[in-house]
PDB file of C-alpha atoms in Angstrom:
ATOM      1  CA  GLN J   1      13.439   0.386  10.368  1.00 95.00           C
ATOM      2  CA  ILE J   2      12.343  -2.533   8.245  1.00 97.00           C
ATOM      3  CA  THR J   3      13.354  -2.562   4.589  1.00 98.00           C
ATOM      4  CA  LEU J   4      13.200  -5.205   1.887  1.00 98.00           C
ATOM      5  CA  LYS J   5      14.628  -5.221  -1.613  1.00 98.00           C
ATOM      6  CA  GLU J   6      14.109  -7.664  -4.444  1.00 98.00           C
ATOM      7  CA  SER J   7      16.849  -8.561  -6.881  1.00 98.00           C
ATOM      8  CA  GLY J   8      17.152 -10.851  -9.861  1.00 97.00           C
ATOM      9  CA  PRO J   9      17.009 -10.887 -13.642  1.00 98.00           C
ATOM     10  CA  THR J  10      14.778  -8.444 -15.443  1.00 97.00           C
ATOM     11  CA  LEU J  11      14.449 -10.697 -18.488  1.00 98.00           C
ATOM     12  CA  VAL J  12      14.119 -14.462 -18.653  1.00 98.00           C
ATOM     13  CA  LYS J  13      13.402 -16.752 -21.566  1.00 98.00           C
ATOM     14  CA  PRO J  14      10.418 -19.105 -21.710  1.00 98.00           C
ATOM     15  CA  THR J  15      11.061 -22.459 -19.998  1.00 97.00           C
ATOM     16  CA  GLN J  16      13.916 -20.978 -17.924  1.00 98.00           C
ATOM     17  CA  THR J  17      13.978 -20.924 -14.129  1.00 98.00           C
ATOM     18  CA  LEU J  18      13.617 -17.584 -12.359  1.00 98.00           C
ATOM     19  CA  THR J  19      15.565 -16.987  -9.163  1.00 98.00           C
ATOM     20  CA  LEU J  20      14.697 -13.928  -7.087  1.00 98.00           C
ATOM     21  CA  THR J  21      16.375 -12.812  -3.893  1.00 98.00           C
ATOM     22  CA  CYS J  22      14.820 -10.709  -1.172  1.00 98.00           C
ATOM     23  CA  THR J  23      17.408  -8.984   1.001  1.00 98.00           C
ATOM     24  CA  PHE J  24      16.015  -7.437   4.149  1.00 98.00           C
ATOM     25  CA  SER J  25      17.069  -5.485   7.204  1.00 97.00           C
ATOM     26  CA  GLY J  26      15.499  -4.310  10.420  1.00 97.00           C
ATOM     27  CA  PHE J  27      14.193  -7.700  11.539  1.00 96.00           C
ATOM     28  CA  SER J  28      15.290 -11.275  12.019  1.00 95.00           C
ATOM     29  CA  LEU J  29      13.699 -14.239  10.298  1.00 96.00           C
ATOM     30  CA  SER J  30      14.401 -16.281  13.408  1.00 94.00           C
ATOM     31  CA  THR J  31      11.907 -14.252  15.469  1.00 94.00           C
ATOM     32  CA  SER J  32       8.727 -16.106  16.336  1.00 94.00           C
ATOM     33  CA  GLY J  33       5.730 -15.021  14.288  1.00 94.00           C
ATOM     34  CA  VAL J  34       7.745 -13.478  11.485  1.00 96.00           C
ATOM     35  CA  GLY J  35       7.773 -14.518   7.862  1.00 97.00           C
ATOM     36  CA  VAL J  36       8.652 -13.274   4.388  1.00 98.00           C
ATOM     37  CA  GLY J  37       6.246 -13.598   1.506  1.00 98.00           C
ATOM     38  CA  TRP J  38       6.346 -13.166  -2.252  1.00 98.00           C
ATOM     39  CA  ILE J  39       3.537 -11.517  -4.181  1.00 98.00           C
ATOM     40  CA  ARG J  40       3.413 -10.677  -7.878  1.00 98.00           C
ATOM     41  CA  GLN J  41       1.413  -8.317 -10.043  1.00 98.00           C
ATOM     42  CA  PRO J  42       1.168  -8.622 -13.845  1.00 98.00           C
ATOM     43  CA  PRO J  43       1.032  -5.255 -15.601  1.00 97.00           C
ATOM     44  CA  GLY J  44      -2.359  -3.670 -15.047  1.00 96.00           C
ATOM     45  CA  LYS J  45      -3.641  -6.637 -13.051  1.00 97.00           C
ATOM     46  CA  ALA J  46      -4.285  -7.657  -9.474  1.00 98.00           C
ATOM     47  CA  LEU J  47      -1.945  -8.841  -6.764  1.00 98.00           C
ATOM     48  CA  GLU J  48      -1.314 -12.582  -6.578  1.00 98.00           C
ATOM     49  CA  TRP J  49       0.253 -14.268  -3.571  1.00 98.00           C
ATOM     50  CA  LEU J  50       2.965 -16.805  -4.381  1.00 98.00           C
ATOM     51  CA  ALA J  51       4.704 -18.155  -1.284  1.00 98.00           C
ATOM     52  CA  LEU J  52       5.548 -17.618   2.381  1.00 97.00           C
ATOM     53  CA  ILE J  53       8.360 -18.825   4.602  1.00 98.00           C
ATOM     54  CA  TYR J  54       8.211 -18.526   8.391  1.00 97.00           C
ATOM     55  CA  TRP J  55      10.748 -18.182  11.168  1.00 96.00           C
ATOM     56  CA  ASP J  56      10.462 -21.910  11.900  1.00 95.00           C
ATOM     57  CA  ASP J  57      11.048 -22.813   8.209  1.00 96.00           C
ATOM     58  CA  ASP J  58       7.393 -23.647   7.643  1.00 96.00           C
ATOM     59  CA  LYS J  59       6.627 -22.972   3.990  1.00 97.00           C
ATOM     60  CA  ARG J  60       3.346 -22.287   2.202  1.00 96.00           C
ATOM     61  CA  TYR J  61       2.727 -22.043  -1.523  1.00 97.00           C
ATOM     62  CA  SER J  62      -0.008 -20.877  -3.825  1.00 96.00           C
ATOM     63  CA  PRO J  63      -1.955 -24.036  -4.690  1.00 95.00           C
ATOM     64  CA  SER J  64      -2.044 -23.136  -8.385  1.00 95.00           C
ATOM     65  CA  LEU J  65       1.733 -22.603  -8.613  1.00 97.00           C
ATOM     66  CA  LYS J  66       3.007 -24.995  -5.964  1.00 97.00           C
ATOM     67  CA  SER J  67       4.642 -27.397  -8.411  1.00 97.00           C
ATOM     68  CA  ARG J  68       6.797 -24.595  -9.839  1.00 98.00           C
ATOM     69  CA  LEU J  69       7.829 -22.723  -6.683  1.00 98.00           C
ATOM     70  CA  THR J  70      10.501 -23.174  -4.051  1.00 98.00           C
ATOM     71  CA  ILE J  71      11.131 -20.731  -1.217  1.00 98.00           C
ATOM     72  CA  THR J  72      14.151 -20.857   1.060  1.00 98.00           C
ATOM     73  CA  LYS J  73      15.769 -18.627   3.662  1.00 97.00           C
ATOM     74  CA  ASP J  74      19.277 -17.807   4.780  1.00 96.00           C
ATOM     75  CA  THR J  75      18.860 -16.285   8.206  1.00 94.00           C
ATOM     76  CA  SER J  76      22.532 -15.409   8.542  1.00 94.00           C
ATOM     77  CA  LYS J  77      22.453 -13.388   5.314  1.00 96.00           C
ATOM     78  CA  ASN J  78      18.969 -11.902   5.921  1.00 97.00           C
ATOM     79  CA  GLN J  79      17.821 -13.241   2.577  1.00 98.00           C
ATOM     80  CA  VAL J  80      14.893 -15.181   1.188  1.00 98.00           C
ATOM     81  CA  VAL J  81      15.112 -16.803  -2.241  1.00 98.00           C
ATOM     82  CA  LEU J  82      12.204 -17.722  -4.515  1.00 98.00           C
ATOM     83  CA  THR J  83      12.654 -19.951  -7.522  1.00 98.00           C
ATOM     84  CA  MET J  84      10.011 -20.441 -10.177  1.00 98.00           C
ATOM     85  CA  THR J  85      10.548 -23.055 -12.850  1.00 98.00           C
ATOM     86  CA  ASN J  86       9.321 -23.272 -16.431  1.00 98.00           C
ATOM     87  CA  MET J  87       8.715 -19.560 -16.878  1.00 98.00           C
ATOM     88  CA  ASP J  88       6.119 -18.456 -19.421  1.00 98.00           C
ATOM     89  CA  PRO J  89       5.203 -15.045 -20.855  1.00 98.00           C
ATOM     90  CA  VAL J  90       2.129 -15.005 -18.593  1.00 98.00           C
ATOM     91  CA  ASP J  91       4.531 -14.890 -15.646  1.00 98.00           C
ATOM     92  CA  THR J  92       5.622 -11.398 -16.685  1.00 98.00           C
ATOM     93  CA  ALA J  93       4.978  -9.308 -13.600  1.00 98.00           C
ATOM     94  CA  THR J  94       6.367  -7.131 -10.878  1.00 98.00           C
ATOM     95  CA  TYR J  95       7.496  -9.409  -8.070  1.00 98.00           C
ATOM     96  CA  TYR J  96       7.346  -8.102  -4.498  1.00 98.00           C
ATOM     97  CA  CYS J  97       8.690  -9.516  -1.286  1.00 98.00           C
ATOM     98  CA  ALA J  98       7.104  -8.453   1.990  1.00 98.00           C
ATOM     99  CA  HIS J  99       7.563  -8.806   5.744  1.00 98.00           C
ATOM    100  CA  ASP J 100       4.824 -10.983   7.183  1.00 97.00           C
ATOM    101  CA  LEU J 101       3.387 -11.124  10.674  1.00 95.00           C
ATOM    102  CA  SER J 102       1.544 -14.271  11.631  1.00 90.00           C
ATOM    103  CA  ILE J 103      -1.154 -13.694  14.209  1.00 85.00           C
ATOM    104  CA  ALA J 104      -4.188 -15.553  15.434  1.00 82.00           C
ATOM    105  CA  GLY J 105      -6.670 -15.451  12.581  1.00 79.00           C
ATOM    106  CA  GLY J 106      -4.264 -14.829   9.775  1.00 85.00           C
ATOM    107  CA  ASP J 107      -1.203 -13.133   8.374  1.00 92.00           C
ATOM    108  CA  TYR J 108      -0.595  -9.677   7.042  1.00 97.00           C
ATOM    109  CA  PHE J 109       2.176  -7.973   5.090  1.00 98.00           C
ATOM    110  CA  ASP J 110       3.179  -4.788   6.847  1.00 97.00           C
ATOM    111  CA  TYR J 111       6.318  -3.873   4.929  1.00 98.00           C
ATOM    112  CA  TRP J 112       6.882  -4.290   1.203  1.00 98.00           C
ATOM    113  CA  GLY J 113       9.851  -4.075  -1.089  1.00 98.00           C
ATOM    114  CA  GLN J 114       9.787  -1.757  -4.082  1.00 98.00           C
ATOM    115  CA  GLY J 115       9.237  -4.674  -6.456  1.00 98.00           C
ATOM    116  CA  THR J 116      11.176  -5.895  -9.448  1.00 98.00           C
ATOM    117  CA  LEU J 117       9.741  -6.233 -12.943  1.00 98.00           C
ATOM    118  CA  VAL J 118      10.452  -9.568 -14.585  1.00 98.00           C
ATOM    119  CA  THR J 119       9.698  -9.946 -18.282  1.00 98.00           C
ATOM    120  CA  VAL J 120       9.454 -13.375 -19.867  1.00 98.00           C
ATOM    121  CA  SER J 121      10.252 -13.248 -23.549  1.00 97.00           C
ATOM    122  CA  SER J 122      12.379 -15.023 -26.088  1.00 96.00           C
TER     123      SER J 122
ATOM    124  CA  GLN G   1     -10.485 -15.021 -11.200  1.00 83.00           C
ATOM    125  CA  SER G   2      -9.700 -13.889  -7.652  1.00 89.00           C
ATOM    126  CA  VAL G   3     -10.890 -15.862  -4.630  1.00 92.00           C
ATOM    127  CA  LEU G   4     -12.124 -12.686  -2.928  1.00 97.00           C
ATOM    128  CA  THR G   5     -14.580 -10.551  -4.881  1.00 97.00           C
ATOM    129  CA  GLN G   6     -14.325  -6.772  -5.029  1.00 98.00           C
ATOM    130  CA  PRO G   7     -16.059  -4.266  -7.287  1.00 98.00           C
ATOM    131  CA  PRO G   8     -13.629  -3.229 -10.020  1.00 97.00           C
ATOM    132  CA  SER G   9     -14.264   0.463  -9.490  1.00 97.00           C
ATOM    133  CA  ALA G  10     -15.609   3.013  -7.040  1.00 98.00           C
ATOM    134  CA  SER G  11     -15.765   6.776  -7.051  1.00 97.00           C
ATOM    135  CA  GLY G  12     -16.637   9.760  -4.934  1.00 97.00           C
ATOM    136  CA  THR G  13     -16.184  13.484  -4.647  1.00 97.00           C
ATOM    137  CA  PRO G  14     -13.902  15.185  -2.132  1.00 97.00           C
ATOM    138  CA  GLY G  15     -15.350  15.053   1.359  1.00 97.00           C
ATOM    139  CA  GLN G  16     -17.665  12.144   0.619  1.00 97.00           C
ATOM    140  CA  ARG G  17     -17.675   8.764   2.292  1.00 98.00           C
ATOM    141  CA  VAL G  18     -17.125   5.723   0.107  1.00 98.00           C
ATOM    142  CA  THR G  19     -17.134   2.040   0.886  1.00 98.00           C
ATOM    143  CA  ILE G  20     -15.486  -0.866  -0.893  1.00 98.00           C
ATOM    144  CA  SER G  21     -16.782  -4.379  -0.363  1.00 98.00           C
ATOM    145  CA  CYS G  22     -14.929  -7.677  -0.297  1.00 98.00           C
ATOM    146  CA  SER G  23     -16.784 -10.964  -0.473  1.00 98.00           C
ATOM    147  CA  GLY G  24     -15.328 -14.343   0.359  1.00 97.00           C
ATOM    148  CA  SER G  25     -16.304 -17.683   1.822  1.00 96.00           C
ATOM    149  CA  SER G  26     -16.263 -19.678   5.023  1.00 96.00           C
ATOM    150  CA  SER G  27     -12.691 -20.870   4.421  1.00 95.00           C
ATOM    151  CA  ASN G  28     -11.230 -17.371   4.212  1.00 96.00           C
ATOM    152  CA  ILE G  29     -13.102 -14.300   5.457  1.00 97.00           C
ATOM    153  CA  GLY G  30     -15.580 -16.445   7.352  1.00 96.00           C
ATOM    154  CA  SER G  31     -12.872 -17.887   9.605  1.00 94.00           C
ATOM    155  CA  ASN G  32      -9.938 -15.477   9.388  1.00 95.00           C
ATOM    156  CA  THR G  33      -9.180 -11.791   9.612  1.00 96.00           C
ATOM    157  CA  VAL G  34      -9.200  -9.406   6.665  1.00 97.00           C
ATOM    158  CA  ASN G  35      -6.476  -7.003   5.635  1.00 98.00           C
ATOM    159  CA  TRP G  36      -6.626  -4.080   3.228  1.00 98.00           C
ATOM    160  CA  TYR G  37      -3.823  -2.684   1.088  1.00 98.00           C
ATOM    161  CA  GLN G  38      -3.627   0.617  -0.744  1.00 98.00           C
ATOM    162  CA  GLN G  39      -1.581   0.878  -3.927  1.00 98.00           C
ATOM    163  CA  LEU G  40      -0.938   4.353  -5.218  1.00 97.00           C
ATOM    164  CA  PRO G  41      -0.090   4.601  -8.920  1.00 94.00           C
ATOM    165  CA  GLY G  42       3.361   3.252  -9.695  1.00 94.00           C
ATOM    166  CA  THR G  43       4.157   2.255  -6.127  1.00 97.00           C
ATOM    167  CA  ALA G  44       4.249  -0.873  -3.993  1.00 98.00           C
ATOM    168  CA  PRO G  45       1.182  -1.803  -1.951  1.00 98.00           C
ATOM    169  CA  LYS G  46       0.917  -0.404   1.553  1.00 98.00           C
ATOM    170  CA  LEU G  47      -0.848  -1.984   4.515  1.00 98.00           C
ATOM    171  CA  LEU G  48      -3.934   0.087   5.292  1.00 98.00           C
ATOM    172  CA  ILE G  49      -6.022  -2.073   7.649  1.00 98.00           C
ATOM    173  CA  TYR G  50      -5.125  -5.330   9.397  1.00 97.00           C
ATOM    174  CA  SER G  51      -7.082  -7.736  11.562  1.00 96.00           C
ATOM    175  CA  ASN G  52     -10.395  -6.483  10.118  1.00 97.00           C
ATOM    176  CA  ASN G  53     -10.336  -3.033  11.654  1.00 97.00           C
ATOM    177  CA  GLN G  54      -6.882  -2.111  12.955  1.00 96.00           C
ATOM    178  CA  ARG G  55      -4.941   0.773  11.491  1.00 97.00           C
ATOM    179  CA  PRO G  56      -1.143   0.687  11.386  1.00 96.00           C
ATOM    180  CA  SER G  57       0.615   3.688  12.809  1.00 96.00           C
ATOM    181  CA  GLY G  58       0.410   6.616  10.420  1.00 96.00           C
ATOM    182  CA  VAL G  59      -2.793   5.607   8.658  1.00 97.00           C
ATOM    183  CA  PRO G  60      -5.424   8.347   9.083  1.00 97.00           C
ATOM    184  CA  ASP G  61      -8.567   7.474  11.001  1.00 96.00           C
ATOM    185  CA  ARG G  62     -10.540   8.385   7.875  1.00 97.00           C
ATOM    186  CA  PHE G  63      -9.882   4.775   6.903  1.00 98.00           C
ATOM    187  CA  SER G  64     -11.833   2.067   8.700  1.00 98.00           C
ATOM    188  CA  GLY G  65     -12.539  -1.606   8.186  1.00 98.00           C
ATOM    189  CA  SER G  66     -15.265  -3.982   9.219  1.00 98.00           C
ATOM    190  CA  LYS G  67     -16.194  -7.620   8.772  1.00 98.00           C
ATOM    191  CA  SER G  68     -19.432  -9.543   8.984  1.00 97.00           C
ATOM    192  CA  GLY G  69     -19.733 -13.204   8.175  1.00 97.00           C
ATOM    193  CA  THR G  70     -18.003 -13.874   4.874  1.00 97.00           C
ATOM    194  CA  SER G  71     -17.809 -10.249   3.778  1.00 98.00           C
ATOM    195  CA  ALA G  72     -15.724  -7.239   4.697  1.00 98.00           C
ATOM    196  CA  SER G  73     -15.771  -3.548   3.905  1.00 98.00           C
ATOM    197  CA  LEU G  74     -13.336  -0.682   3.747  1.00 98.00           C
ATOM    198  CA  ALA G  75     -14.751   2.769   4.399  1.00 98.00           C
ATOM    199  CA  ILE G  76     -13.045   6.026   3.558  1.00 98.00           C
ATOM    200  CA  SER G  77     -14.572   9.167   4.993  1.00 97.00           C
ATOM    201  CA  GLY G  78     -13.685  12.727   4.110  1.00 97.00           C
ATOM    202  CA  LEU G  79     -12.428  11.563   0.724  1.00 98.00           C
ATOM    203  CA  GLN G  80      -9.310  13.350  -0.511  1.00 97.00           C
ATOM    204  CA  SER G  81      -7.698  13.499  -3.938  1.00 97.00           C
ATOM    205  CA  GLU G  82      -4.660  11.617  -2.644  1.00 97.00           C
ATOM    206  CA  ASP G  83      -6.905   8.642  -1.831  1.00 97.00           C
ATOM    207  CA  GLU G  84      -7.164   7.877  -5.539  1.00 97.00           C
ATOM    208  CA  ALA G  85      -5.565   4.446  -5.717  1.00 98.00           C
ATOM    209  CA  ASP G  86      -6.189   0.731  -6.050  1.00 98.00           C
ATOM    210  CA  TYR G  87      -7.430  -1.055  -2.948  1.00 98.00           C
ATOM    211  CA  TYR G  88      -7.038  -4.772  -2.295  1.00 98.00           C
ATOM    212  CA  CYS G  89      -8.527  -6.971   0.384  1.00 98.00           C
ATOM    213  CA  ALA G  90      -6.730 -10.117   1.509  1.00 98.00           C
ATOM    214  CA  ALA G  91      -7.231 -12.947   3.951  1.00 97.00           C
ATOM    215  CA  TRP G  92      -5.813 -16.283   4.955  1.00 95.00           C
ATOM    216  CA  ASP G  93      -7.607 -19.238   3.390  1.00 94.00           C
ATOM    217  CA  ASP G  94      -7.735 -22.477   5.360  1.00 93.00           C
ATOM    218  CA  SER G  95      -8.282 -24.731   2.365  1.00 89.00           C
ATOM    219  CA  LEU G  96      -5.501 -26.565   0.539  1.00 77.00           C
ATOM    220  CA  ASN G  97      -2.928 -26.446   3.351  1.00 83.00           C
ATOM    221  CA  GLY G  98      -3.438 -22.725   3.909  1.00 90.00           C
ATOM    222  CA  SER G  99      -2.712 -19.815   1.619  1.00 94.00           C
ATOM    223  CA  VAL G 100      -3.114 -16.072   1.283  1.00 96.00           C
ATOM    224  CA  VAL G 101      -5.859 -14.913  -1.069  1.00 97.00           C
ATOM    225  CA  PHE G 102      -6.320 -11.446  -2.524  1.00 98.00           C
ATOM    226  CA  GLY G 103      -9.290  -9.687  -4.024  1.00 98.00           C
ATOM    227  CA  GLY G 104      -9.201  -8.483  -7.595  1.00 97.00           C
ATOM    228  CA  GLY G 105      -8.740  -4.894  -6.494  1.00 98.00           C
ATOM    229  CA  THR G 106     -10.922  -1.800  -6.642  1.00 98.00           C
ATOM    230  CA  LYS G 107      -9.801   1.325  -8.442  1.00 98.00           C
ATOM    231  CA  LEU G 108     -10.996   4.352  -6.505  1.00 98.00           C
ATOM    232  CA  THR G 109     -11.449   7.545  -8.487  1.00 97.00           C
ATOM    233  CA  VAL G 110     -11.856  10.895  -6.760  1.00 97.00           C
ATOM    234  CA  LEU G 111     -14.014  13.000  -9.057  1.00 93.00           C
TER     235      LEU G 111
END
């Protein structure tokens, strides 16, 4: 059974760096074709993909946020960490991590965490 | 402004068939597969359709997906009240070193 859970601060101040951890079970991030992604959703708005890290440590970032994002993995701890620098109130959102399968023709997220709401405010 | 374009809303009565469209370009839908996610109110998204038309285990066959050129569609037949949710399409985009792109979402109301 695959499960994922996001953890991190619920409130950050503008200009601070956000660090979120995704702790998962039921799969290994060293298995070929597997990845973990981060997706966010501002209140009342659409989903926005942020970053992906694959079993082979290949990393992909949203072009519009690339300069602010870093994604890393700790395979031994079954964790993926996302950092986002220079937080702004517009970054207030629910942040999800999700299990990714990479197949010919694209990726898809078949298991999602429950999400964690991060509010950016002074 | 989302890369993939969906209608903001759709509606139908119980038992009806509804379709939700998703329009993209040659760098995303035109060259990669499309996935659909269902988000019930207050919950995390759930994979509904992957690889254009494949249903994960447990998804009713009332849900179906299709793709043609740079557009895709999600069809829901035999509409039920519990289908009221937000629906998002997504695809890999080959531009700018590769990325995942989502549609803006469609809120489905069961009248």
